């Protein structure tokens, strides 16, 4: 197995409990094949590693590969026209109720072939990758019928393989009611319960998500989807309390959800339930910003109850047409008042937890050798700059990309 050592760097390991950011000055990272075998101060590098091929990082800052744990990156078309409508006075909910919103992306996505969807989605993935993302979650939810959901999930898998990106795939069939089921949401949930085992058997589902909201699915309907996921042994996550408090967070916690995402309207009871269940709070500053929301997620309450906080782009055509995870770090700090350290943990260690991936998110022995070299002196600079990309190099599973 190939042995390599990376030296002359400052490593923000994100290992909790030690220095801020888990920072190691003058660090060395020893890589064996696709894994980190040893991480520590260079002068303590075990003798067995001396003589292994060495990469001089030239004093660069090193962090774990970034993890974008909530995206809807595979879709057809765009919604620039709705952006214009909103600037002329319509609200996101009004547009959705009038047949636009998610439904308009469903039309464009259904009309696109697998190859067209790959071509349209690839630049978004590449933009994230160019900023050091090494693990990406992609949700379905713009197909809303077996063949179209399958098409989107297959596109997500194909993009991961073609672009050397670790992709976690989430089935979000319960995203919106498709037009052919208008007025019959429970019948659509019946249909979802038929679709899920089929797609799962095809190896296309790593987790199950739903949109629990007054413009989407009720807690009772969400429960039925989660029961079906549980029966297949699949983890669940939930779009909860984005536009109103529907009690989704507590419901998801009852199912041991990996994460609840958005959470602007979550109650203290919901936060408590998440803390007890170990459910991660995924905050999405891009959607908050783009919809010009004013209700902030209760960050102080999340901290007080010890809920783990992750950050993500929510990359999607309607509420967050964003392909910059670094910009989300900045917005998590400026809009939500996270510290730069919390924000960085939110796209590394905690984002890994939100995906149930125990093998990544920090720089320590045994983890995947996914890491990024940045032309920066201080880790806080990652969240500080707006629109900069200080990336020098990404190493994915031990191999420079
Ligand atoms: N919440 C969101 O922010 C996205 N989906 C969801 O359930 C928005 C999806 C869209 O508007 O296309
Ligand atoms: Fe989302």
JSON list of C-alpha atoms in Angstrom, two decimals, residues 79-234:
[
{"chain": "A", "resi": 79, "resn": "UNK", "atom": "CA", "xyz": [-36.04, 29.63, -11.56]},
{"chain": "A", "resi": 80, "resn": "UNK", "atom": "CA", "xyz": [-34.62, 33.02, -12.42]},
{"chain": "A", "resi": 81, "resn": "UNK", "atom": "CA", "xyz": [-38.10, 34.07, -13.57]},
{"chain": "A", "resi": 82, "resn": "UNK", "atom": "CA", "xyz": [-39.54, 33.40, -10.14]},
{"chain": "A", "resi": 83, "resn": "UNK", "atom": "CA", "xyz": [-36.72, 35.41, -8.65]},
{"chain": "A", "resi": 84, "resn": "UNK", "atom": "CA", "xyz": [-38.00, 38.28, -10.79]},
{"chain": "A", "resi": 85, "resn": "UNK", "atom": "CA", "xyz": [-41.60, 37.60, -9.69]},
{"chain": "A", "resi": 86, "resn": "UNK", "atom": "CA", "xyz": [-40.54, 37.71, -6.07]},
{"chain": "A", "resi": 87, "resn": "UNK", "atom": "CA", "xyz": [-38.78, 41.02, -6.66]},
{"chain": "A", "resi": 88, "resn": "UNK", "atom": "CA", "xyz": [-42.03, 42.28, -8.13]},
{"chain": "A", "resi": 89, "resn": "UNK", "atom": "CA", "xyz": [-43.87, 41.42, -4.92]},
{"chain": "A", "resi": 90, "resn": "UNK", "atom": "CA", "xyz": [-44.92, 37.75, -4.98]},
{"chain": "A", "resi": 91, "resn": "UNK", "atom": "CA", "xyz": [-43.86, 35.52, -2.07]},
{"chain": "A", "resi": 92, "resn": "UNK", "atom": "CA", "xyz": [-42.23, 32.07, -2.26]},
{"chain": "A", "resi": 93, "resn": "UNK", "atom": "CA", "xyz": [-45.37, 30.46, -0.81]},
{"chain": "A", "resi": 94, "resn": "UNK", "atom": "CA", "xyz": [-47.72, 32.31, -3.22]},
{"chain": "A", "resi": 95, "resn": "UNK", "atom": "CA", "xyz": [-45.66, 31.17, -6.20]},
{"chain": "A", "resi": 96, "resn": "UNK", "atom": "CA", "xyz": [-45.68, 27.59, -4.89]},
{"chain": "A", "resi": 97, "resn": "UNK", "atom": "CA", "xyz": [-49.46, 27.62, -4.36]},
{"chain": "A", "resi": 98, "resn": "UNK", "atom": "CA", "xyz": [-49.99, 28.95, -7.91]},
{"chain": "A", "resi": 99, "resn": "UNK", "atom": "CA", "xyz": [-48.27, 25.92, -9.46]},
{"chain": "A", "resi": 100, "resn": "UNK", "atom": "CA", "xyz": [-44.80, 27.41, -9.72]},
{"chain": "A", "resi": 101, "resn": "UNK", "atom": "CA", "xyz": [-42.00, 26.80, -7.27]},
{"chain": "A", "resi": 102, "resn": "UNK", "atom": "CA", "xyz": [-40.93, 23.20, -6.85]},
{"chain": "A", "resi": 103, "resn": "UNK", "atom": "CA", "xyz": [-43.60, 22.12, -9.39]},
{"chain": "A", "resi": 104, "resn": "UNK", "atom": "CA", "xyz": [-41.97, 24.18, -12.16]},
{"chain": "A", "resi": 105, "resn": "UNK", "atom": "CA", "xyz": [-38.61, 22.49, -11.52]},
{"chain": "A", "resi": 106, "resn": "UNK", "atom": "CA", "xyz": [-40.41, 19.13, -11.55]},
{"chain": "A", "resi": 107, "resn": "UNK", "atom": "CA", "xyz": [-41.66, 19.91, -15.09]},
{"chain": "A", "resi": 108, "resn": "UNK", "atom": "CA", "xyz": [-38.16, 20.83, -16.29]},
{"chain": "A", "resi": 109, "resn": "UNK", "atom": "CA", "xyz": [-36.57, 17.84, -14.57]},
{"chain": "A", "resi": 110, "resn": "UNK", "atom": "CA", "xyz": [-39.08, 15.36, -15.97]},
{"chain": "A", "resi": 111, "resn": "UNK", "atom": "CA", "xyz": [-38.51, 16.76, -19.47]},
{"chain": "A", "resi": 112, "resn": "UNK", "atom": "CA", "xyz": [-34.73, 16.27, -19.24]},
{"chain": "A", "resi": 113, "resn": "UNK", "atom": "CA", "xyz": [-32.93, 13.03, -20.14]},
{"chain": "A", "resi": 114, "resn": "UNK", "atom": "CA", "xyz": [-30.37, 11.45, -17.85]},
{"chain": "A", "resi": 115, "resn": "UNK", "atom": "CA", "xyz": [-27.56, 12.86, -19.99]},
{"chain": "A", "resi": 116, "resn": "UNK", "atom": "CA", "xyz": [-29.09, 16.32, -20.02]},
{"chain": "A", "resi": 117, "resn": "UNK", "atom": "CA", "xyz": [-29.43, 16.27, -16.25]},
{"chain": "A", "resi": 118, "resn": "UNK", "atom": "CA", "xyz": [-25.80, 15.19, -15.89]},
{"chain": "A", "resi": 119, "resn": "UNK", "atom": "CA", "xyz": [-24.72, 18.04, -18.19]},
{"chain": "A", "resi": 120, "resn": "UNK", "atom": "CA", "xyz": [-26.81, 20.61, -16.29]},
{"chain": "A", "resi": 121, "resn": "UNK", "atom": "CA", "xyz": [-25.81, 19.42, -12.81]},
{"chain": "A", "resi": 122, "resn": "UNK", "atom": "CA", "xyz": [-22.10, 18.82, -13.38]},
{"chain": "A", "resi": 123, "resn": "UNK", "atom": "CA", "xyz": [-21.05, 22.51, -13.28]},
{"chain": "A", "resi": 124, "resn": "UNK", "atom": "CA", "xyz": [-22.73, 22.85, -9.88]},
{"chain": "A", "resi": 125, "resn": "UNK", "atom": "CA", "xyz": [-20.84, 19.86, -8.53]},
{"chain": "A", "resi": 126, "resn": "UNK", "atom": "CA", "xyz": [-17.59, 21.18, -10.00]},
{"chain": "A", "resi": 127, "resn": "UNK", "atom": "CA", "xyz": [-18.10, 24.58, -8.39]},
{"chain": "A", "resi": 128, "resn": "UNK", "atom": "CA", "xyz": [-18.47, 22.93, -4.98]},
{"chain": "A", "resi": 129, "resn": "UNK", "atom": "CA", "xyz": [-15.51, 20.65, -5.66]},
{"chain": "A", "resi": 130, "resn": "UNK", "atom": "CA", "xyz": [-13.34, 23.63, -6.61]},
{"chain": "A", "resi": 131, "resn": "UNK", "atom": "CA", "xyz": [-13.80, 24.92, -3.07]},
{"chain": "A", "resi": 132, "resn": "UNK", "atom": "CA", "xyz": [-12.60, 21.76, -1.38]},
{"chain": "A", "resi": 133, "resn": "UNK", "atom": "CA", "xyz": [-15.80, 19.71, -1.09]},
{"chain": "A", "resi": 134, "resn": "UNK", "atom": "CA", "xyz": [-14.90, 16.01, -1.03]},
{"chain": "A", "resi": 135, "resn": "UNK", "atom": "CA", "xyz": [-18.23, 14.59, 0.20]},
{"chain": "A", "resi": 136, "resn": "UNK", "atom": "CA", "xyz": [-21.57, 15.74, -1.10]},
{"chain": "A", "resi": 137, "resn": "UNK", "atom": "CA", "xyz": [-25.13, 14.76, -0.29]},
{"chain": "A", "resi": 138, "resn": "UNK", "atom": "CA", "xyz": [-27.59, 14.92, -3.18]},
{"chain": "A", "resi": 139, "resn": "UNK", "atom": "CA", "xyz": [-31.36, 14.57, -2.74]},
{"chain": "A", "resi": 140, "resn": "UNK", "atom": "CA", "xyz": [-33.91, 13.55, -5.31]},
{"chain": "A", "resi": 141, "resn": "UNK", "atom": "CA", "xyz": [-37.30, 15.27, -5.13]},
{"chain": "A", "resi": 142, "resn": "UNK", "atom": "CA", "xyz": [-37.77, 16.93, -8.50]},
{"chain": "A", "resi": 143, "resn": "UNK", "atom": "CA", "xyz": [-38.97, 13.76, -10.23]},
{"chain": "A", "resi": 144, "resn": "UNK", "atom": "CA", "xyz": [-41.83, 12.74, -7.93]},
{"chain": "A", "resi": 145, "resn": "UNK", "atom": "CA", "xyz": [-42.65, 9.65, -9.99]},
{"chain": "A", "resi": 146, "resn": "UNK", "atom": "CA", "xyz": [-40.76, 6.36, -9.99]},
{"chain": "A", "resi": 147, "resn": "UNK", "atom": "CA", "xyz": [-39.02, 6.71, -13.36]},
{"chain": "A", "resi": 148, "resn": "UNK", "atom": "CA", "xyz": [-38.05, 10.34, -12.78]},
{"chain": "A", "resi": 149, "resn": "UNK", "atom": "CA", "xyz": [-36.89, 9.86, -9.20]},
{"chain": "A", "resi": 150, "resn": "UNK", "atom": "CA", "xyz": [-34.84, 6.90, -10.41]},
{"chain": "A", "resi": 151, "resn": "UNK", "atom": "CA", "xyz": [-33.36, 9.06, -13.17]},
{"chain": "A", "resi": 152, "resn": "UNK", "atom": "CA", "xyz": [-32.28, 11.75, -10.68]},
{"chain": "A", "resi": 153, "resn": "UNK", "atom": "CA", "xyz": [-30.80, 9.23, -8.23]},
{"chain": "A", "resi": 154, "resn": "UNK", "atom": "CA", "xyz": [-28.89, 7.56, -11.05]},
{"chain": "A", "resi": 155, "resn": "UNK", "atom": "CA", "xyz": [-27.56, 10.95, -12.16]},
{"chain": "A", "resi": 156, "resn": "UNK", "atom": "CA", "xyz": [-26.36, 11.60, -8.61]},
{"chain": "A", "resi": 157, "resn": "UNK", "atom": "CA", "xyz": [-24.51, 8.25, -8.55]},
{"chain": "A", "resi": 158, "resn": "UNK", "atom": "CA", "xyz": [-23.05, 8.79, -12.02]},
{"chain": "A", "resi": 159, "resn": "UNK", "atom": "CA", "xyz": [-21.80, 12.28, -11.19]},
{"chain": "A", "resi": 160, "resn": "UNK", "atom": "CA", "xyz": [-20.06, 10.97, -8.07]},
{"chain": "A", "resi": 161, "resn": "UNK", "atom": "CA", "xyz": [-18.25, 8.31, -10.09]},
{"chain": "A", "resi": 162, "resn": "UNK", "atom": "CA", "xyz": [-17.38, 10.60, -13.02]},
{"chain": "A", "resi": 163, "resn": "UNK", "atom": "CA", "xyz": [-16.18, 13.51, -10.95]},
{"chain": "A", "resi": 164, "resn": "UNK", "atom": "CA", "xyz": [-14.38, 11.66, -8.13]},
{"chain": "A", "resi": 165, "resn": "UNK", "atom": "CA", "xyz": [-16.73, 12.93, -5.46]},
{"chain": "A", "resi": 166, "resn": "UNK", "atom": "CA", "xyz": [-18.04, 10.87, -2.57]},
{"chain": "A", "resi": 167, "resn": "UNK", "atom": "CA", "xyz": [-21.82, 11.24, -2.96]},
{"chain": "A", "resi": 168, "resn": "UNK", "atom": "CA", "xyz": [-24.43, 10.30, -0.34]},
{"chain": "A", "resi": 169, "resn": "UNK", "atom": "CA", "xyz": [-27.84, 9.89, -1.96]},
{"chain": "A", "resi": 170, "resn": "UNK", "atom": "CA", "xyz": [-31.07, 10.78, -0.24]},
{"chain": "A", "resi": 171, "resn": "UNK", "atom": "CA", "xyz": [-34.56, 9.89, -1.47]},
{"chain": "A", "resi": 172, "resn": "UNK", "atom": "CA", "xyz": [-36.78, 12.96, -1.10]},
{"chain": "A", "resi": 173, "resn": "UNK", "atom": "CA", "xyz": [-39.88, 11.72, -2.90]},
{"chain": "A", "resi": 174, "resn": "UNK", "atom": "CA", "xyz": [-41.90, 13.50, -0.21]},
{"chain": "A", "resi": 175, "resn": "UNK", "atom": "CA", "xyz": [-40.71, 16.92, -1.38]},
{"chain": "A", "resi": 176, "resn": "UNK", "atom": "CA", "xyz": [-43.91, 18.19, -3.02]},
{"chain": "A", "resi": 177, "resn": "UNK", "atom": "CA", "xyz": [-47.18, 16.83, -4.32]},
{"chain": "A", "resi": 178, "resn": "UNK", "atom": "CA", "xyz": [-46.88, 16.02, -8.04]},
{"chain": "A", "resi": 179, "resn": "UNK", "atom": "CA", "xyz": [-49.65, 17.46, -10.25]},
{"chain": "A", "resi": 180, "resn": "UNK", "atom": "CA", "xyz": [-51.17, 14.04, -11.04]},
{"chain": "A", "resi": 181, "resn": "UNK", "atom": "CA", "xyz": [-51.89, 13.60, -7.31]},
{"chain": "A", "resi": 182, "resn": "UNK", "atom": "CA", "xyz": [-53.34, 17.11, -6.77]},
{"chain": "A", "resi": 183, "resn": "UNK", "atom": "CA", "xyz": [-55.77, 17.00, -3.85]},
{"chain": "A", "resi": 184, "resn": "UNK", "atom": "CA", "xyz": [-54.76, 13.41, -3.00]},
{"chain": "A", "resi": 185, "resn": "UNK", "atom": "CA", "xyz": [-51.68, 13.67, -0.81]},
{"chain": "A", "resi": 186, "resn": "UNK", "atom": "CA", "xyz": [-52.34, 10.40, 1.03]},
{"chain": "A", "resi": 187, "resn": "UNK", "atom": "CA", "xyz": [-52.58, 8.52, -2.26]},
{"chain": "A", "resi": 188, "resn": "UNK", "atom": "CA", "xyz": [-49.19, 10.01, -3.21]},
{"chain": "A", "resi": 189, "resn": "UNK", "atom": "CA", "xyz": [-47.74, 8.80, 0.09]},
{"chain": "A", "resi": 190, "resn": "UNK", "atom": "CA", "xyz": [-49.09, 5.32, -0.80]},
{"chain": "A", "resi": 191, "resn": "UNK", "atom": "CA", "xyz": [-47.20, 5.66, -4.08]},
{"chain": "A", "resi": 192, "resn": "UNK", "atom": "CA", "xyz": [-44.02, 6.71, -2.24]},
{"chain": "A", "resi": 193, "resn": "UNK", "atom": "CA", "xyz": [-44.26, 3.58, -0.12]},
{"chain": "A", "resi": 194, "resn": "UNK", "atom": "CA", "xyz": [-44.27, 1.55, -3.34]},
{"chain": "A", "resi": 195, "resn": "UNK", "atom": "CA", "xyz": [-41.37, 3.50, -4.87]},
{"chain": "A", "resi": 196, "resn": "UNK", "atom": "CA", "xyz": [-38.98, 3.41, -1.92]},
{"chain": "A", "resi": 197, "resn": "UNK", "atom": "CA", "xyz": [-38.32, -0.37, -1.73]},
{"chain": "A", "resi": 198, "resn": "UNK", "atom": "CA", "xyz": [-37.84, -0.52, -5.51]},
{"chain": "A", "resi": 199, "resn": "UNK", "atom": "CA", "xyz": [-35.26, 2.27, -5.56]},
{"chain": "A", "resi": 200, "resn": "UNK", "atom": "CA", "xyz": [-33.59, 0.91, -2.45]},
{"chain": "A", "resi": 201, "resn": "UNK", "atom": "CA", "xyz": [-33.27, -2.53, -4.06]},
{"chain": "A", "resi": 202, "resn": "UNK", "atom": "CA", "xyz": [-31.53, -0.85, -7.01]},
{"chain": "A", "resi": 203, "resn": "UNK", "atom": "CA", "xyz": [-28.90, 0.53, -4.63]},
{"chain": "A", "resi": 204, "resn": "UNK", "atom": "CA", "xyz": [-30.00, 4.11, -5.18]},
{"chain": "A", "resi": 205, "resn": "UNK", "atom": "CA", "xyz": [-30.92, 5.18, -1.64]},
{"chain": "A", "resi": 206, "resn": "UNK", "atom": "CA", "xyz": [-28.63, 5.89, 1.33]},
{"chain": "A", "resi": 207, "resn": "UNK", "atom": "CA", "xyz": [-31.16, 7.86, 3.41]},
{"chain": "A", "resi": 208, "resn": "UNK", "atom": "CA", "xyz": [-34.74, 9.16, 3.29]},
{"chain": "A", "resi": 209, "resn": "UNK", "atom": "CA", "xyz": [-35.84, 12.79, 3.68]},
{"chain": "A", "resi": 210, "resn": "UNK", "atom": "CA", "xyz": [-39.21, 14.57, 3.61]},
{"chain": "A", "resi": 211, "resn": "UNK", "atom": "CA", "xyz": [-40.47, 18.16, 3.55]},
{"chain": "A", "resi": 212, "resn": "UNK", "atom": "CA", "xyz": [-42.78, 18.53, 6.55]},
{"chain": "A", "resi": 213, "resn": "UNK", "atom": "CA", "xyz": [-44.48, 21.90, 6.06]},
{"chain": "A", "resi": 214, "resn": "UNK", "atom": "CA", "xyz": [-47.88, 23.45, 5.49]},
{"chain": "A", "resi": 215, "resn": "UNK", "atom": "CA", "xyz": [-47.09, 23.70, 1.74]},
{"chain": "A", "resi": 216, "resn": "UNK", "atom": "CA", "xyz": [-45.80, 20.12, 1.65]},
{"chain": "A", "resi": 217, "resn": "UNK", "atom": "CA", "xyz": [-46.50, 17.08, 3.90]},
{"chain": "A", "resi": 218, "resn": "UNK", "atom": "CA", "xyz": [-48.15, 16.81, 7.32]},
{"chain": "A", "resi": 219, "resn": "UNK", "atom": "CA", "xyz": [-46.46, 15.16, 10.31]},
{"chain": "A", "resi": 220, "resn": "UNK", "atom": "CA", "xyz": [-48.78, 12.14, 9.88]},
{"chain": "A", "resi": 221, "resn": "UNK", "atom": "CA", "xyz": [-47.79, 11.73, 6.23]},
{"chain": "A", "resi": 222, "resn": "UNK", "atom": "CA", "xyz": [-44.13, 12.25, 7.10]},
{"chain": "A", "resi": 223, "resn": "UNK", "atom": "CA", "xyz": [-44.43, 9.50, 9.75]},
{"chain": "A", "resi": 224, "resn": "UNK", "atom": "CA", "xyz": [-45.67, 7.03, 7.17]},
{"chain": "A", "resi": 225, "resn": "UNK", "atom": "CA", "xyz": [-42.65, 7.72, 4.97]},
{"chain": "A", "resi": 226, "resn": "UNK", "atom": "CA", "xyz": [-40.32, 7.35, 7.96]},
{"chain": "A", "resi": 227, "resn": "UNK", "atom": "CA", "xyz": [-41.93, 4.04, 8.98]},
{"chain": "A", "resi": 228, "resn": "UNK", "atom": "CA", "xyz": [-41.21, 2.75, 5.50]},
{"chain": "A", "resi": 229, "resn": "UNK", "atom": "CA", "xyz": [-37.59, 3.89, 5.74]},
{"chain": "A", "resi": 230, "resn": "UNK", "atom": "CA", "xyz": [-37.23, 2.24, 9.12]},
{"chain": "A", "resi": 231, "resn": "UNK", "atom": "CA", "xyz": [-38.61, -1.03, 7.74]},
{"chain": "A", "resi": 232, "resn": "UNK", "atom": "CA", "xyz": [-35.78, -0.99, 5.18]},
{"chain": "A", "resi": 233, "resn": "UNK", "atom": "CA", "xyz": [-33.17, -0.03, 7.77]},
{"chain": "A", "resi": 234, "resn": "UNK", "atom": "CA", "xyz": [-32.59, 3.35, 6.12]}
]
